[in-house]
Amino acid sequence: MPLTQDQILRFLSSVHPYDALPQDARQALVPEIQGRAVSAGEQIYGLGETLAGIFIIYEGAVEVTDEHGEVVSQLGLRNSFGERGLLRNGVAITSARAETDAKLLILPAKSFHALMKAHDPVRLFFDRTRGGKPSKQNRQELATTQVDTFMASNPVTCAPDATVQAAAILMRDNRVSSLCVTEGGTLTGILTTRDMSGKVLAEALPIDAPVSRIMTQNPITLAPSAIGSDVLHVMMERRIGHVPIVEGGKLVGIVSQTDLTRFQAVSSAELVREIAQANSAEDMRKVTARIPQLLVQLVAGGSPHQVVTRLITDIADTATRRLVALAEAKLGPAPAPYLWLACGSQGRQEQTGVSDQDNCMILSDDVTDADREGYFAALAKFVCDGLDVCGYIYCPGDMMATNPRWCQPVSKWRSYFAGWIAKPVPEAQMLASVMFDLRPIAGDASLFADLQSETLTLAARNSIFVAHMVSNSLKHTPPLGLLRGFATIRSGEHKNQLDLKHNGVVPVVDLGRVYALQGELTEVNTRARLVAAMQAGALSQSGGQDLLDAYDLIAETRLEHQAARVKAGQAPNNFLPPSGLSEFERSHLRDAFVVVKSMQSAIGHGRGMLG
């Protein structure tokens, strides 16, 4: 028997977001809605079909599958489906089949889009472009503003053979405190008023001395795509007041402390400054203890998750470099070139309020066993112990430079990677996953440059290794349960909670690593990997954008949960009770997990015999 208009109206009044509509708007929908009865096993629509509209389950159960036939949703009473295809191009990107006899309501596509435009509750509920959340206030904050928006784009320059008197006249006439020294547009040095007073006046140099004699050669530079926090952190850590901006080897601008005065300095820069001046790990611990409060401030200020985690990671990087410097001051100069690297979340620049330490050292092939087991073992112990004091606890898996296995010459690291790639046993897959996230922190970065490019090429060309890495990336699955629910932890301290790390962000991290491997991409940060994979064609634009949106929502939910715990006087963690989420939040978080599962299914079905 067909449903009456009164039945449909009462039903809509119990379904979000229709229950949030004005009464007259909800009543106006009723005549437009079509009813459809389906039998168990009947296909409602197939992949690639034009969708008649959005479907709402009035009675019964429906199963939604992806392009490979894998179940991504099992839906029941009041659940909607078909909206993702409607919001893209009107074509179904899944298939839907009735699990039981069911009654469906269909709101035609035209009516659905009109409703989206006219009513915010509907738009916010179905619009997945930022996880369905209202867009945050677009504030011009220094931490998130790109350098090219506030740099001086026409820096005053001079040639290396210009006299210091000519340079002084340039500075006076242009009212600047620094000059960029260039040859053919290429930056060779920088000259500041401090150089003039400290090297010319103090040492009574002749005024016709060339600028090249007193300039700082090969100064620290940043790219135009850097953000304001990068400038602040460099200035605070290196105690400099000017940072040239270089792109493609050419000078394009400069940022001085004066350029930053119109912005309010973010607290992360202050933490970096204090750590860079600390004389002990205990002094640093007092600074890193303020990271949870920084997390709260950044989340409350509306900073995107990738900015929050970048700023927090910058603090860990500074602490690591300061500890390395203190170790060298204690132990003396290193007997051979070396490089300290971070892996894990620090390597990916994705640290949150909960972080352990993952690190290693690459040594020059000139190192002796005695130096490796003596000096470098002592340096590793000093730094790792210091990081533990600062709150970056020892890695439970002993993935640290204090483990002799992870403090080796370049040639040994080459053999490690070659062995893992040639024989991808489970341990090799795990180790390769960790080591593909390496990022240089302190020391001679040239020790890693060739190793990274060689390893990426070797790995990408070994189809068996790639297939195993794909298989390994599918071990962490999104927490999707039956009937529109979540699969929560079943027992223990975190029973009935979601693990937003291992079942939330880690599946996307694993996918990003595989895309980077397949495309031989050097990016380490997960979001940067996804964007680069889209640009390189390793990931489709539509699938990539869906995955980015899903990742943003999951990662931001994780940070918001951690910030909420800090505000409540609790230690931040990754375990979220879904019972505390609103229906709106539950719906969008689950949809994000569905997208991740769909992308796992897609990459999994492309892995050949391992599928």
Coordinates of C-alpha atoms in Angstrom, one line a residue:
M1 CA 0.0 0.0 0.0
P2 CA 1.5 3.4 -0.9
L3 CA 2.5 5.7 1.9
T4 CA 0.2 8.7 2.6
Q5 CA 1.5 12.2 2.7
D6 CA 0.9 12.4 6.4
Q7 CA 3.0 9.3 6.9
I8 CA 5.9 10.7 4.9
L9 CA 5.7 14.1 6.7
R10 CA 5.8 12.4 10.2
F11 CA 8.7 10.3 9.0
L12 CA 10.7 13.2 7.7
S13 CA 10.2 15.0 11.0
S14 CA 12.2 12.2 12.6
V15 CA 15.1 12.2 10.1
H16 CA 18.0 14.6 10.2
P17 CA 18.5 17.1 8.5
Y18 CA 14.9 17.3 7.4
D19 CA 13.8 17.7 11.0
A20 CA 15.8 20.9 11.1
L21 CA 13.8 22.5 8.2
P22 CA 11.0 25.0 8.9
Q23 CA 7.6 23.3 9.0
D24 CA 6.4 24.8 5.8
A25 CA 9.6 23.8 3.9
R26 CA 9.2 20.2 5.2
Q27 CA 5.6 20.1 4.1
A28 CA 6.5 21.4 0.7
L29 CA 8.8 18.5 0.2
V30 CA 6.2 15.8 0.7
P31 CA 4.5 16.0 -2.7
E32 CA 7.9 15.8 -4.5
I33 CA 8.9 12.6 -2.8
Q34 CA 8.4 9.4 -4.6
G35 CA 7.9 6.0 -2.9
R36 CA 9.5 2.7 -4.1
A37 CA 9.1 -0.8 -2.8
V38 CA 12.0 -3.2 -3.5
S39 CA 12.3 -6.9 -2.9
A40 CA 15.2 -8.6 -1.1
G41 CA 18.1 -9.0 -3.5
E42 CA 16.8 -6.4 -6.0
Q43 CA 19.3 -3.9 -7.3
I44 CA 18.3 -0.3 -6.5
Y45 CA 20.9 1.3 -8.8
G46 CA 24.2 0.2 -10.3
L47 CA 27.6 1.8 -10.6
G48 CA 27.7 4.5 -13.3
E49 CA 23.9 4.9 -13.5
T50 CA 22.3 8.3 -13.4
L51 CA 20.7 8.7 -10.0
A52 CA 17.0 9.6 -9.8
G53 CA 17.7 11.4 -6.5
I54 CA 18.7 10.8 -2.9
F55 CA 17.2 7.6 -1.3
I56 CA 16.0 7.4 2.3
I57 CA 15.2 4.1 3.9
Y58 CA 11.6 4.1 5.3
E59 CA 11.7 0.3 6.1
G60 CA 14.1 -2.6 5.6
A61 CA 17.9 -2.8 5.0
V62 CA 20.1 -1.9 2.0
E63 CA 23.7 -2.9 1.2
V64 CA 26.0 -0.5 -0.7
T65 CA 29.1 -1.9 -2.5
D66 CA 32.0 -0.2 -4.3
E67 CA 33.3 -0.8 -7.9
H68 CA 34.9 -4.0 -6.8
G69 CA 31.8 -5.5 -5.2
E70 CA 33.1 -5.0 -1.6
V71 CA 30.5 -3.9 1.0
V72 CA 31.1 -0.3 2.2
S73 CA 27.8 0.3 4.0
Q74 CA 24.9 -1.7 5.4
L75 CA 22.1 0.7 6.0
G76 CA 18.8 0.6 7.9
L77 CA 15.9 2.8 8.9
R78 CA 16.3 6.6 8.3
N79 CA 19.7 6.2 6.6
S80 CA 20.3 8.1 3.3
F81 CA 22.4 6.9 0.3
G82 CA 23.3 8.2 -3.2
E83 CA 24.3 11.7 -2.1
R84 CA 28.0 11.3 -3.0
G85 CA 27.1 10.7 -6.7
L86 CA 24.5 13.4 -6.7
L87 CA 27.0 16.0 -5.4
R88 CA 29.6 15.0 -7.9
N89 CA 28.0 14.6 -11.4
G90 CA 24.7 12.9 -10.7
V91 CA 26.2 9.5 -11.5
A92 CA 26.3 6.6 -9.0
I93 CA 29.8 5.9 -7.7
T94 CA 28.6 2.8 -5.8
S95 CA 25.9 0.1 -6.3
A96 CA 23.0 -0.4 -3.9
R97 CA 21.0 -3.6 -3.4
A98 CA 18.1 -4.4 -1.0
E99 CA 19.2 -6.9 1.7
T100 CA 15.6 -7.3 2.8
D101 CA 12.2 -6.3 1.4
A102 CA 12.3 -2.5 1.8
K103 CA 10.4 0.7 1.3
L104 CA 12.4 3.7 0.0
L105 CA 11.6 7.4 -0.3
I106 CA 13.3 9.2 -3.2
L107 CA 13.8 12.9 -3.2
P108 CA 14.4 13.9 -6.9
A109 CA 17.8 15.2 -7.8
K110 CA 16.5 18.6 -8.8
S111 CA 14.6 19.0 -5.5
F112 CA 17.7 17.8 -3.5
H113 CA 20.0 20.4 -5.1
A114 CA 17.4 23.1 -4.5
L115 CA 17.1 22.1 -0.9
M116 CA 20.9 22.2 -0.6
K117 CA 21.0 25.8 -1.9
A118 CA 18.1 27.1 0.2
H119 CA 18.8 25.5 3.7
D120 CA 22.0 25.5 5.6
P121 CA 21.2 22.5 7.8
V122 CA 20.8 20.4 4.6
R123 CA 24.0 21.8 3.0
L124 CA 26.1 21.3 6.1
F125 CA 24.8 17.8 6.5
F126 CA 25.5 16.6 3.0
D127 CA 28.4 18.8 1.8
R128 CA 31.5 16.7 2.2
T129 CA 34.0 19.2 0.8
R130 CA 35.4 20.0 4.3
G131 CA 34.1 17.0 6.0
G132 CA 30.7 18.6 6.1
K133 CA 31.8 21.2 8.6
P134 CA 31.0 24.9 8.4
S135 CA 34.1 26.6 7.0
K136 CA 36.2 28.2 9.7
Q137 CA 36.8 31.9 9.8
N138 CA 39.5 32.8 7.2
R139 CA 41.9 34.8 9.3
Q140 CA 45.2 36.1 8.1
E141 CA 47.4 34.6 10.8
L142 CA 51.1 34.6 10.5
A143 CA 51.4 30.8 11.3
T144 CA 49.3 29.9 8.2
T145 CA 50.1 32.8 5.8
Q146 CA 52.4 31.9 2.9
V147 CA 55.6 33.9 2.8
D148 CA 55.0 35.3 -0.7
T149 CA 52.0 37.3 0.7
F150 CA 54.1 39.4 3.1
M151 CA 57.7 39.2 1.8
A152 CA 59.4 42.3 0.3
S153 CA 59.3 41.2 -3.4
N154 CA 61.9 43.7 -4.7
P155 CA 64.8 43.3 -2.2
V156 CA 67.6 45.8 -2.6
T157 CA 70.7 44.1 -4.0
C158 CA 74.3 44.7 -4.7
A159 CA 77.2 42.8 -6.4
P160 CA 79.9 41.0 -4.4
D161 CA 82.5 43.5 -5.6
A162 CA 80.6 46.5 -4.5
T163 CA 82.4 48.5 -1.8
V164 CA 81.1 48.6 1.7
Q165 CA 80.7 52.4 1.4
A166 CA 78.4 51.9 -1.7
A167 CA 76.5 49.3 0.3
A168 CA 76.0 51.6 3.2
I169 CA 74.7 54.3 0.9
L170 CA 72.2 51.9 -0.6
M171 CA 71.0 50.9 2.8
R172 CA 70.6 54.5 3.9
D173 CA 68.9 55.7 0.7
N174 CA 66.5 52.7 0.6
R175 CA 66.0 52.7 4.4
V176 CA 66.7 49.0 4.7
S177 CA 68.7 47.0 7.2
S178 CA 70.0 44.4 4.8
L179 CA 71.2 43.9 1.3
C180 CA 71.0 40.7 -0.8
V181 CA 74.3 40.1 -2.6
T182 CA 73.6 38.6 -6.0
E183 CA 75.3 37.6 -9.3
G184 CA 73.0 37.3 -12.3
G185 CA 69.9 37.1 -10.0
T186 CA 71.4 34.2 -8.0
L187 CA 71.9 34.9 -4.3
T188 CA 75.5 34.5 -3.0
G189 CA 75.3 36.3 0.3
I190 CA 73.5 38.7 2.6
L191 CA 74.8 41.9 4.3
T192 CA 73.2 43.5 7.3
T193 CA 73.7 46.6 9.4
R194 CA 75.1 44.3 12.1
D195 CA 77.8 43.2 9.6
M196 CA 78.6 46.9 9.0
S197 CA 79.1 47.7 12.7
G198 CA 80.7 44.4 13.8
K199 CA 83.0 43.8 10.8
V200 CA 83.7 47.2 9.3
L201 CA 83.6 49.7 12.1
A202 CA 84.8 47.4 14.9
E203 CA 87.7 46.1 12.8
A204 CA 88.5 49.4 11.0
L205 CA 88.2 47.9 7.6
P206 CA 88.7 50.4 4.7
I207 CA 85.5 51.7 3.2
D208 CA 86.5 50.5 -0.2
A209 CA 86.7 46.9 0.9
P210 CA 84.5 44.6 -1.2
V211 CA 81.1 43.5 0.2
S212 CA 82.2 39.8 -0.4
R213 CA 84.7 40.2 2.4
I214 CA 82.1 40.8 5.1
M215 CA 78.9 39.3 3.8
T216 CA 77.4 36.1 5.2
Q217 CA 77.9 33.5 2.4
N218 CA 75.2 31.0 1.5
P219 CA 72.6 32.3 3.9
I220 CA 69.6 30.3 5.1
T221 CA 66.7 30.7 2.6
L222 CA 63.1 29.7 2.3
A223 CA 60.8 29.1 -0.6
P224 CA 57.8 31.4 -1.4
S225 CA 55.5 28.5 -0.5
A226 CA 56.8 28.5 3.1
I227 CA 54.5 29.7 5.8
G228 CA 55.0 32.5 8.4
S229 CA 55.8 30.0 11.2
D230 CA 58.7 28.7 9.1
V231 CA 60.2 32.3 9.0
L232 CA 59.7 32.7 12.8
H233 CA 61.2 29.4 13.6
V234 CA 64.3 30.0 11.5
M235 CA 64.8 33.4 13.0
M236 CA 64.3 32.3 16.5
E237 CA 66.5 29.2 16.2
R238 CA 69.3 30.7 14.2
R239 CA 69.1 34.1 15.8
I240 CA 68.9 36.0 12.5
G241 CA 66.7 38.9 11.5
H242 CA 66.5 38.5 7.7
V243 CA 65.5 35.5 5.6
P244 CA 66.0 35.7 1.7
I245 CA 63.2 34.0 -0.3
V246 CA 64.5 31.9 -3.2
E247 CA 62.7 30.0 -6.0
G248 CA 64.4 28.0 -8.7
G249 CA 67.8 29.2 -7.6
K250 CA 66.8 32.9 -8.1
L251 CA 66.2 35.5 -5.4
V252 CA 62.5 36.6 -5.4
G253 CA 62.1 38.3 -2.0
I254 CA 63.2 38.8 1.6
V255 CA 61.5 38.8 4.9
S256 CA 62.8 40.8 7.9
Q257 CA 61.5 41.1 11.4
T258 CA 60.0 44.4 10.4
D259 CA 57.8 42.6 7.8
L260 CA 56.4 40.5 10.6
T261 CA 55.4 43.3 13.0
R262 CA 51.9 43.5 11.6
F263 CA 51.3 39.9 12.5
Q264 CA 50.9 38.6 16.0
A265 CA 53.7 36.2 16.8
V266 CA 52.3 32.7 17.4
S267 CA 53.2 30.9 20.6
S268 CA 54.9 28.1 18.8
A269 CA 57.6 30.5 17.7
E270 CA 58.2 31.4 21.3
L271 CA 58.6 27.7 22.3
V272 CA 61.1 27.3 19.5
R273 CA 63.0 30.3 20.7
E274 CA 63.2 29.1 24.3
I275 CA 64.3 25.6 23.2
A276 CA 66.9 26.9 20.9
Q277 CA 68.4 28.8 23.9
A278 CA 68.0 26.0 26.4
N279 CA 71.2 24.6 28.1
S280 CA 69.8 21.2 29.2
A281 CA 67.1 18.7 28.5
E282 CA 65.5 19.7 31.8
D283 CA 65.2 23.3 30.6
M284 CA 63.6 22.0 27.4
R285 CA 61.1 19.8 29.3
K286 CA 59.7 23.0 30.9
V287 CA 59.0 24.3 27.4
T288 CA 57.6 21.1 25.8
A289 CA 55.3 20.8 28.8
R290 CA 53.3 23.7 27.2
I291 CA 52.7 21.8 23.9
P292 CA 49.2 20.6 25.1
Q293 CA 48.1 24.1 25.7
L294 CA 49.5 25.2 22.3
L295 CA 47.4 22.4 20.8
V296 CA 44.3 23.8 22.4
Q297 CA 45.0 27.3 21.2
L298 CA 45.7 26.2 17.6
V299 CA 42.6 24.1 17.4
A300 CA 40.5 26.8 19.0
G301 CA 41.9 29.3 16.5
G302 CA 40.7 27.2 13.6
S303 CA 44.1 26.2 12.2
P304 CA 43.9 23.3 9.8
H305 CA 45.3 20.0 11.1
Q306 CA 48.3 20.0 8.8
V307 CA 49.3 23.4 10.2
V308 CA 48.8 22.3 13.8
T309 CA 50.9 19.2 13.4
R310 CA 53.6 21.0 11.5
L311 CA 54.0 23.6 14.2
I312 CA 54.1 21.0 16.9
T313 CA 56.6 19.0 14.9
D314 CA 58.8 22.1 14.5
I315 CA 59.2 22.1 18.3
A316 CA 60.4 18.5 18.3
D317 CA 62.8 19.3 15.5
T318 CA 64.3 22.2 17.3
A319 CA 64.6 20.2 20.5
T320 CA 66.4 17.4 18.6
R321 CA 68.8 19.9 16.9
R322 CA 69.5 21.6 20.3
L323 CA 70.2 18.2 21.9
V324 CA 72.6 17.3 19.1
A325 CA 74.4 20.6 19.5
L326 CA 74.7 20.1 23.3
A327 CA 75.9 16.5 22.7
E328 CA 78.7 17.8 20.4
A329 CA 79.6 20.5 23.0
K330 CA 80.0 17.7 25.5
L331 CA 81.7 15.1 23.4
G332 CA 83.6 17.3 21.0
P333 CA 83.5 17.5 17.2
A334 CA 82.2 14.4 15.4
P335 CA 85.0 12.2 14.0
A336 CA 83.1 11.7 10.7
P337 CA 80.1 13.3 8.9
Y338 CA 76.7 12.1 10.1
L339 CA 73.0 12.8 9.7
W340 CA 70.3 12.6 12.4
L341 CA 66.9 11.7 10.9
A342 CA 63.4 11.4 12.2
C343 CA 60.9 8.8 11.1
G344 CA 57.3 8.1 12.1
S345 CA 55.0 11.1 12.8
Q346 CA 58.0 13.4 13.4
G347 CA 59.4 12.4 10.0
R348 CA 56.1 13.1 8.3
Q349 CA 55.7 16.4 10.3
E350 CA 52.4 15.0 11.8
Q351 CA 53.0 15.1 15.5
T352 CA 50.0 15.7 17.8
G353 CA 49.7 16.0 21.6
V354 CA 50.7 12.3 21.9
S355 CA 54.2 11.4 20.5
D356 CA 57.0 9.0 21.1
Q357 CA 60.3 9.2 19.3
D358 CA 61.4 7.4 16.2
N359 CA 64.9 8.3 14.8
C360 CA 68.1 7.0 13.4
M361 CA 71.6 8.1 12.2
I362 CA 73.3 7.7 8.9
L363 CA 77.1 7.9 9.1
S364 CA 79.7 8.5 6.5
D365 CA 81.4 5.4 5.1
D366 CA 84.6 6.8 6.5
V367 CA 83.5 6.1 10.1
T368 CA 85.3 3.4 12.0
D369 CA 83.7 0.8 14.2
A370 CA 85.4 2.3 17.2
D371 CA 83.8 5.7 16.4
R372 CA 80.4 4.2 15.7
E373 CA 80.4 2.2 18.9
G374 CA 82.0 5.0 20.9
Y375 CA 81.4 8.6 19.9
F376 CA 78.2 8.1 17.9
A377 CA 76.7 5.7 20.4
A378 CA 77.3 8.3 23.1
L379 CA 75.8 11.0 21.0
A380 CA 72.7 8.9 20.3
K381 CA 72.2 8.1 24.0
F382 CA 72.5 11.8 24.9
V383 CA 69.9 12.9 22.4
C384 CA 67.4 10.0 22.9
D385 CA 67.7 10.4 26.7
G386 CA 67.1 14.1 26.3
L387 CA 64.1 13.6 24.1
D388 CA 62.6 11.2 26.6
V389 CA 63.1 13.9 29.3
C390 CA 61.3 16.3 27.0
G391 CA 58.3 14.0 26.9
Y392 CA 59.1 12.2 23.6
I393 CA 59.1 8.8 25.2
Y394 CA 61.4 6.0 24.0
C395 CA 60.0 4.1 21.0
P396 CA 58.4 0.9 22.2
G397 CA 59.8 -0.9 19.1
D398 CA 63.3 0.5 19.8
M399 CA 63.3 2.3 16.5
M400 CA 65.9 4.8 17.7
A401 CA 69.5 5.8 17.0
T402 CA 70.5 4.2 20.3
N403 CA 69.9 0.8 18.7
P404 CA 73.1 -0.1 16.9
R405 CA 71.0 -1.4 14.0
W406 CA 69.8 2.1 13.3
C407 CA 73.2 3.9 13.6
Q408 CA 75.1 2.7 10.5
P409 CA 77.2 3.9 7.6
V410 CA 75.5 4.9 4.3
S411 CA 76.6 1.6 2.6
K412 CA 74.9 -0.4 5.4
W413 CA 71.7 1.6 4.9
R414 CA 71.8 0.9 1.2
S415 CA 72.1 -2.8 1.9
Y416 CA 69.2 -2.6 4.4
F417 CA 66.9 -1.1 1.8
A418 CA 68.1 -3.4 -1.0
G419 CA 67.4 -6.4 1.2
W420 CA 64.0 -5.3 2.2
I421 CA 63.0 -4.6 -1.4
A422 CA 64.5 -7.9 -2.7
K423 CA 62.9 -10.0 0.0
P424 CA 59.8 -8.3 1.4
V425 CA 59.0 -10.6 4.4
P426 CA 56.6 -9.1 7.0
E427 CA 59.4 -7.6 9.1
A428 CA 60.9 -6.0 5.9
Q429 CA 57.5 -4.5 5.0
M430 CA 57.2 -3.0 8.5
L431 CA 60.7 -1.6 8.5
A432 CA 60.4 -0.2 5.0
S433 CA 57.1 1.5 5.9
V434 CA 58.8 3.2 8.8
M435 CA 62.0 4.1 6.9
F436 CA 60.2 5.5 3.8
D437 CA 59.1 8.3 6.2
L438 CA 62.7 9.5 7.0
R439 CA 63.4 13.2 7.1
P440 CA 66.8 14.8 7.9
I441 CA 66.9 16.9 11.1
A442 CA 70.5 17.7 11.9
G443 CA 73.9 17.0 10.3
D444 CA 75.0 16.4 6.7
A445 CA 71.9 16.1 4.6
S446 CA 73.9 15.0 1.5
L447 CA 74.3 11.6 3.2
F448 CA 70.6 11.0 2.6
A449 CA 69.8 12.7 -0.7
D450 CA 71.2 10.0 -3.1
L451 CA 70.1 7.2 -0.8
Q452 CA 66.5 8.4 -0.9
S453 CA 66.3 8.8 -4.7
E454 CA 68.1 5.5 -5.3
T455 CA 65.8 3.6 -2.9
L456 CA 62.6 5.1 -4.3
T457 CA 63.6 4.1 -7.9
L458 CA 64.7 0.6 -6.8
A459 CA 61.5 0.0 -4.9
A460 CA 59.1 1.5 -7.5
R461 CA 60.5 -0.8 -10.1
N462 CA 60.1 -4.0 -8.1
S463 CA 56.5 -4.9 -8.7
I464 CA 56.6 -7.7 -6.1
F465 CA 57.8 -5.3 -3.4
V466 CA 55.2 -2.8 -4.3
A467 CA 52.5 -5.5 -4.2
H468 CA 53.6 -6.5 -0.7
M469 CA 53.7 -2.8 0.5
V470 CA 50.1 -2.5 -0.8
S471 CA 49.1 -5.6 1.1
N472 CA 50.8 -4.3 4.2
S473 CA 49.0 -0.9 3.9
L474 CA 45.6 -2.7 4.1
K475 CA 46.3 -4.1 7.6
H476 CA 44.9 -1.1 9.3
T477 CA 41.2 -0.8 8.5
P478 CA 38.6 2.0 9.2
P479 CA 36.3 1.1 12.2
L480 CA 33.1 0.5 10.2
G481 CA 30.4 -1.7 11.8
L482 CA 27.1 -2.9 10.6
L483 CA 23.9 -0.9 10.3
R484 CA 25.5 2.5 10.0
G485 CA 27.5 2.0 13.2
F486 CA 31.2 2.0 14.2
A487 CA 33.4 -1.0 15.1
T488 CA 34.7 0.1 18.4
I489 CA 37.3 -1.5 20.6
R490 CA 35.8 -4.6 22.2
S491 CA 37.6 -4.9 25.5
G492 CA 40.2 -3.4 27.8
E493 CA 40.8 0.2 29.0
H494 CA 39.4 1.7 25.8
K495 CA 36.4 -0.5 25.3
N496 CA 33.6 1.0 23.2
Q497 CA 35.9 3.7 21.8
L498 CA 37.4 4.4 18.4
D499 CA 41.1 4.4 17.9
L500 CA 41.5 7.5 15.8
K501 CA 45.2 6.8 15.2
H502 CA 45.5 3.2 14.1
N503 CA 42.0 2.9 12.6
G504 CA 41.6 6.6 11.6
V505 CA 44.7 8.4 10.3
V506 CA 47.1 5.5 9.9
P507 CA 45.1 3.9 7.0
V508 CA 45.4 7.1 5.1
V509 CA 49.1 7.5 6.0
D510 CA 49.6 4.0 4.6
L511 CA 47.8 4.8 1.4
G512 CA 49.8 8.0 1.0
R513 CA 53.1 6.1 1.4
V514 CA 52.0 3.6 -1.3
Y515 CA 51.1 6.4 -3.7
A516 CA 54.4 8.0 -3.1
L517 CA 56.2 4.8 -3.7
Q518 CA 54.4 4.1 -6.9
G519 CA 55.1 7.6 -8.2
E520 CA 58.6 7.8 -6.8
L521 CA 57.6 10.9 -5.0
T522 CA 60.0 12.4 -2.4
E523 CA 57.3 14.0 -0.3
V524 CA 57.1 12.6 3.3
N525 CA 54.1 14.4 4.8
T526 CA 50.8 12.4 4.2
R527 CA 48.7 15.3 2.8
A528 CA 51.6 16.5 0.6
R529 CA 51.9 12.9 -0.7
L530 CA 48.2 12.8 -1.6
V531 CA 48.4 16.2 -3.4
A532 CA 51.6 15.2 -5.2
A533 CA 50.1 11.8 -6.2
M534 CA 47.1 13.7 -7.7
Q535 CA 49.4 16.0 -9.6
A536 CA 51.5 13.2 -10.9
G537 CA 48.5 11.2 -12.0
A538 CA 49.1 8.3 -9.6
L539 CA 45.8 9.2 -7.9
S540 CA 42.6 10.4 -9.7
Q541 CA 41.4 13.9 -9.1
S542 CA 38.0 12.8 -7.9
G543 CA 39.3 9.9 -5.7
G544 CA 42.1 12.0 -4.4
Q545 CA 39.8 14.9 -3.4
D546 CA 37.5 12.5 -1.7
L547 CA 40.4 11.0 0.2
L548 CA 41.8 14.5 1.1
D549 CA 38.4 15.5 2.5
A550 CA 38.1 12.3 4.4
Y551 CA 41.6 12.6 5.8
D552 CA 41.0 16.2 6.8
L553 CA 37.9 15.3 8.8
I554 CA 39.4 12.3 10.6
A555 CA 42.6 14.2 11.4
E556 CA 40.8 17.3 12.7
T557 CA 38.4 15.1 14.7
R558 CA 41.4 13.5 16.3
L559 CA 43.0 16.9 17.2
E560 CA 39.6 18.3 18.5
H561 CA 39.3 15.2 20.7
Q562 CA 42.8 15.7 22.1
A563 CA 42.2 19.4 22.7
A564 CA 39.0 18.7 24.5
R565 CA 40.8 16.3 26.9
V566 CA 43.4 18.9 27.6
K567 CA 40.8 21.5 28.4
A568 CA 39.2 18.9 30.7
G569 CA 42.4 18.5 32.6
Q570 CA 43.2 15.1 31.1
A571 CA 46.1 13.8 29.1
P572 CA 45.5 13.9 25.3
N573 CA 45.0 10.5 23.6
N574 CA 43.7 8.9 20.4
F575 CA 40.6 7.1 21.8
L576 CA 37.3 8.7 21.1
P577 CA 33.9 7.5 22.5
P578 CA 31.5 7.8 19.6
S579 CA 28.7 8.1 22.1
G580 CA 29.9 11.7 22.7
L581 CA 29.4 12.6 19.0
S582 CA 26.2 14.2 17.7
E583 CA 24.3 12.5 14.9
F584 CA 25.7 15.0 12.5
E585 CA 29.3 14.3 13.6
R586 CA 28.8 10.5 13.6
S587 CA 27.3 10.6 10.0
H588 CA 30.2 12.5 8.6
L589 CA 32.9 10.7 10.4
R590 CA 31.5 7.4 9.2
D591 CA 31.2 8.7 5.6
A592 CA 34.9 9.6 5.9
F593 CA 35.8 6.1 7.0
V594 CA 33.7 4.7 4.0
V595 CA 35.8 6.8 1.6
V596 CA 39.0 5.5 3.1
K597 CA 37.8 1.9 2.9
S598 CA 36.8 2.5 -0.7
M599 CA 40.2 3.7 -1.6
Q600 CA 41.8 0.7 0.2
S601 CA 39.5 -1.5 -1.9
A602 CA 40.6 0.2 -5.1
I603 CA 44.3 0.0 -4.4
G604 CA 43.9 -3.6 -3.1
H605 CA 42.2 -4.8 -6.2
G606 CA 45.1 -3.5 -8.3
R607 CA 47.7 -5.6 -6.5
G608 CA 47.6 -8.7 -8.7
M609 CA 47.9 -12.1 -7.3
L610 CA 48.2 -10.8 -3.8
G611 CA 44.6 -9.5 -4.0

